[in-house]
XYZ file of C-alpha atoms in Angstrom:
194
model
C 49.139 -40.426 -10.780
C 49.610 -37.147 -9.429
C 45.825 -36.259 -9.545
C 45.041 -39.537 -7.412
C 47.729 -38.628 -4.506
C 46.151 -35.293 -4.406
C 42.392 -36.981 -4.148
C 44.255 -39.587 -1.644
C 45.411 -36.925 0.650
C 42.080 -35.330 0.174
C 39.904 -38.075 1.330
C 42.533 -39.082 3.921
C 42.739 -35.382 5.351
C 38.462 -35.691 5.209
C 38.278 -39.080 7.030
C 40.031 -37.557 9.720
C 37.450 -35.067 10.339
C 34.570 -35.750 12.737
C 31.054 -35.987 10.823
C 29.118 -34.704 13.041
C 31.251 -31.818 15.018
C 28.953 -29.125 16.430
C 28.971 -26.292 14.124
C 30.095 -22.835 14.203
C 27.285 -20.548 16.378
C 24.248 -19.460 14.327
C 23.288 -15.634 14.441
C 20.558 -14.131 13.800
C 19.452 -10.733 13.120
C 15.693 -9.506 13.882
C 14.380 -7.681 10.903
C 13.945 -4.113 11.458
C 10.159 -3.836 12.677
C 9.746 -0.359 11.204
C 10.853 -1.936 7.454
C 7.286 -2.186 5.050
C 7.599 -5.732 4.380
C 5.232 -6.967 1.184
C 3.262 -9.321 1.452
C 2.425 -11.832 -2.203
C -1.325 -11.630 -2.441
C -3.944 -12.879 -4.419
C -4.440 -11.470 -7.961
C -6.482 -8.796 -8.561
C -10.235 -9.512 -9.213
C -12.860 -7.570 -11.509
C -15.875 -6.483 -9.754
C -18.691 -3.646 -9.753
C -18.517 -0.971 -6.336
C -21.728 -1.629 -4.127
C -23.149 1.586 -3.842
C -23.348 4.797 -5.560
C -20.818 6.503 -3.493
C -18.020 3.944 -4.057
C -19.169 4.360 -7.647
C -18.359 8.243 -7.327
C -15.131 7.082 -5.631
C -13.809 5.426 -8.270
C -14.462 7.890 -11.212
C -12.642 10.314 -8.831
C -9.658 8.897 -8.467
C -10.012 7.933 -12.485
C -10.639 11.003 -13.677
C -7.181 12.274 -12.065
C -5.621 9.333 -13.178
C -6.495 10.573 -16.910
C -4.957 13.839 -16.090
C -1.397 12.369 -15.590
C -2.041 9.570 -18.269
C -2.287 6.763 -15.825
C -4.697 3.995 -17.044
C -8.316 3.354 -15.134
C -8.347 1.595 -12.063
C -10.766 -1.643 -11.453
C -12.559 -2.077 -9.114
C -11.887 -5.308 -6.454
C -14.424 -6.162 -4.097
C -12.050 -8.258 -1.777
C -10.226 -4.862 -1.381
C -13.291 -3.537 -1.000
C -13.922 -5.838 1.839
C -11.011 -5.235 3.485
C -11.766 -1.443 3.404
C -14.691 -1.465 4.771
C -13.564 -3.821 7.637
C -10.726 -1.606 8.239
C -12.850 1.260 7.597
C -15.383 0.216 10.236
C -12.759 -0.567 12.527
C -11.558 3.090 13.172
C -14.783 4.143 13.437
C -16.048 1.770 16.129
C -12.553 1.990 18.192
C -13.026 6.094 17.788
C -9.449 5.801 16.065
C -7.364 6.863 12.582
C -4.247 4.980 11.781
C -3.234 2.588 8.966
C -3.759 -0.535 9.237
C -1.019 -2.322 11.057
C -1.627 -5.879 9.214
C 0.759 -6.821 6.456
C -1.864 -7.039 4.014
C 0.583 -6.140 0.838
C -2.289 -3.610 -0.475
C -1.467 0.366 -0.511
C -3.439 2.285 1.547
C -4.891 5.728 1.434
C -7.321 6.761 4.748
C -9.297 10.075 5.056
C -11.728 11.366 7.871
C -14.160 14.370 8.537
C -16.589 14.966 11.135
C -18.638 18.751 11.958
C -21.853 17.865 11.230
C -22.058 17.696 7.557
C -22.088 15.235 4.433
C -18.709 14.868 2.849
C -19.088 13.982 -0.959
C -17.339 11.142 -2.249
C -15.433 14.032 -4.310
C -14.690 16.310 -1.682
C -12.804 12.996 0.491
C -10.969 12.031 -2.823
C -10.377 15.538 -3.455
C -8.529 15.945 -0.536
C -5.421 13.499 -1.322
C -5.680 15.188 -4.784
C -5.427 18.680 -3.278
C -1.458 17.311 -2.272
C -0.801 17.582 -5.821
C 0.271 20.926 -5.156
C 2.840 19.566 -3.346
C 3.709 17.028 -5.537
C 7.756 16.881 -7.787
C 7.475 14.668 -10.550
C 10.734 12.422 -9.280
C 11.840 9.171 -8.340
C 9.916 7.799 -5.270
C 10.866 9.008 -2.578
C 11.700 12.311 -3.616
C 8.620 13.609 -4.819
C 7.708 16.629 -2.729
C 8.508 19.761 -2.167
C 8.285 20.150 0.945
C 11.316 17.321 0.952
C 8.583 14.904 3.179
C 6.890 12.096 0.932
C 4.563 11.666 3.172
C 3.120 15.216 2.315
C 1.775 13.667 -0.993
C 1.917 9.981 -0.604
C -1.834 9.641 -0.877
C -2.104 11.579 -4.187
C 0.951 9.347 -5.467
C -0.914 6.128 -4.221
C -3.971 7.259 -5.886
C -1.888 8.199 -9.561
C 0.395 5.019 -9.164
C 0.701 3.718 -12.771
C 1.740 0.498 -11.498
C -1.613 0.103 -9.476
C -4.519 -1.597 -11.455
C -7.362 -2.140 -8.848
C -9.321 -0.348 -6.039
C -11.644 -0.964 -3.761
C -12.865 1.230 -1.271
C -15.728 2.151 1.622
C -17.206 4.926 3.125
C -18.072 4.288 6.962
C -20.362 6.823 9.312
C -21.214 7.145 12.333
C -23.207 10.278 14.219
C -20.866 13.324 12.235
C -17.699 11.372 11.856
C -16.973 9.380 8.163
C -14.089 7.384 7.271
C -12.793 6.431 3.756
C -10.237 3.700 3.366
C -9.369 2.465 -0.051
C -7.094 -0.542 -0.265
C -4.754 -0.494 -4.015
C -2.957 -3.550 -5.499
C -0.610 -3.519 -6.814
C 0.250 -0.979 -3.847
C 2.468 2.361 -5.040
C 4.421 4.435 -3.404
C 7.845 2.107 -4.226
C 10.967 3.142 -3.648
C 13.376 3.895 -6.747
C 10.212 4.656 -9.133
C 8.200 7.402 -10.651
C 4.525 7.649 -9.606
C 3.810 8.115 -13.366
């Protein structure tokens, strides 16, 4: 008996309610703009690199991969594609900056100009060459000079967690670009490169 003059009260205390009173305010907060959101993307997809460069490309960054004990990377051409769009991009717009899109792929850029033939070994080489920089830590605190971003391309490029690559070389006159896109992407806070 007691139990149903509580639920009578209840329902009697409800009734009295309106049903359809206007509701407290609704805030909302705008997202930081500077936060690296992550996109979901499509799986991964086996392919073969186009061209003999990209194929020199890829054994680069796998042959430093072996040196940490990171498995091969595969190649993707759909990251591929976006590379080389990107790619061709800073080269016709005379630019170098990551791509703004939120594409959910790492990212690793290089450039050289001066009148001379960069090797596919000598661009990868170059994000390698911040190894020397490099503190085997928890991501973000992985360099010495106390700046991730002093060795974030060689972590992108050792990233255990990344699987596939794809990658393009763009030139123009004495200028070259190489963008490779990674997926899964690295460089995640609160983990180890390797």
């Amino acid at each position: 008996m007691r139990r149903l003059a509580c639920l009578s009260l209840a329902l009697t205390v409800l009734s009295a309610t309106p049903g359809c009173a206007a509701p407290d305010p609704v805030h909302i907060r705008q997202a930081d703009p500077r936060a690296r959101m992550v996109q979901p993307v499509a799986p991964p997809r086996d392919g073969l690199p186009s061209d003999a460069v990209e194929v020199r490309v890829l054994r680069a960054h796998n042959a430093e991969r072996a040196t940490v004990g990171a498995a091969p990377l595969i190649w993707d051409e759909g990251l591929e594609r976006e590379a080389r769009a990107w790619a061709q991009h800073l080269i016709d717009t005379d630019s170098f900056a990551h791509d703004p899109a939120q594409h959910g792929h790492g990212e690793n850029l290089w450039t050289g100009w001066g009148g001379r033939r960069w090797t596919p070994e000598e661009m990868v080489g170059e994000w390698i060459a911040e190894k020397a920089q490099y503190r085997h830590g928890t991501f973000p605190a992985v360099s010495r000079t106390g700046d991730w971003t002093a060795v974030g391309h060689y972590t992108q490029l050792v990233w255990s967690g990344t699987t596939h690559v794809g990658c393009a070389v763009v030139r123009r006159g004495d200028r070259s670009v190489l963008a490779c896109r990674y997926n899964p992407p690295g460089n995640i806070d609160g983990l180890r490169a390797y």
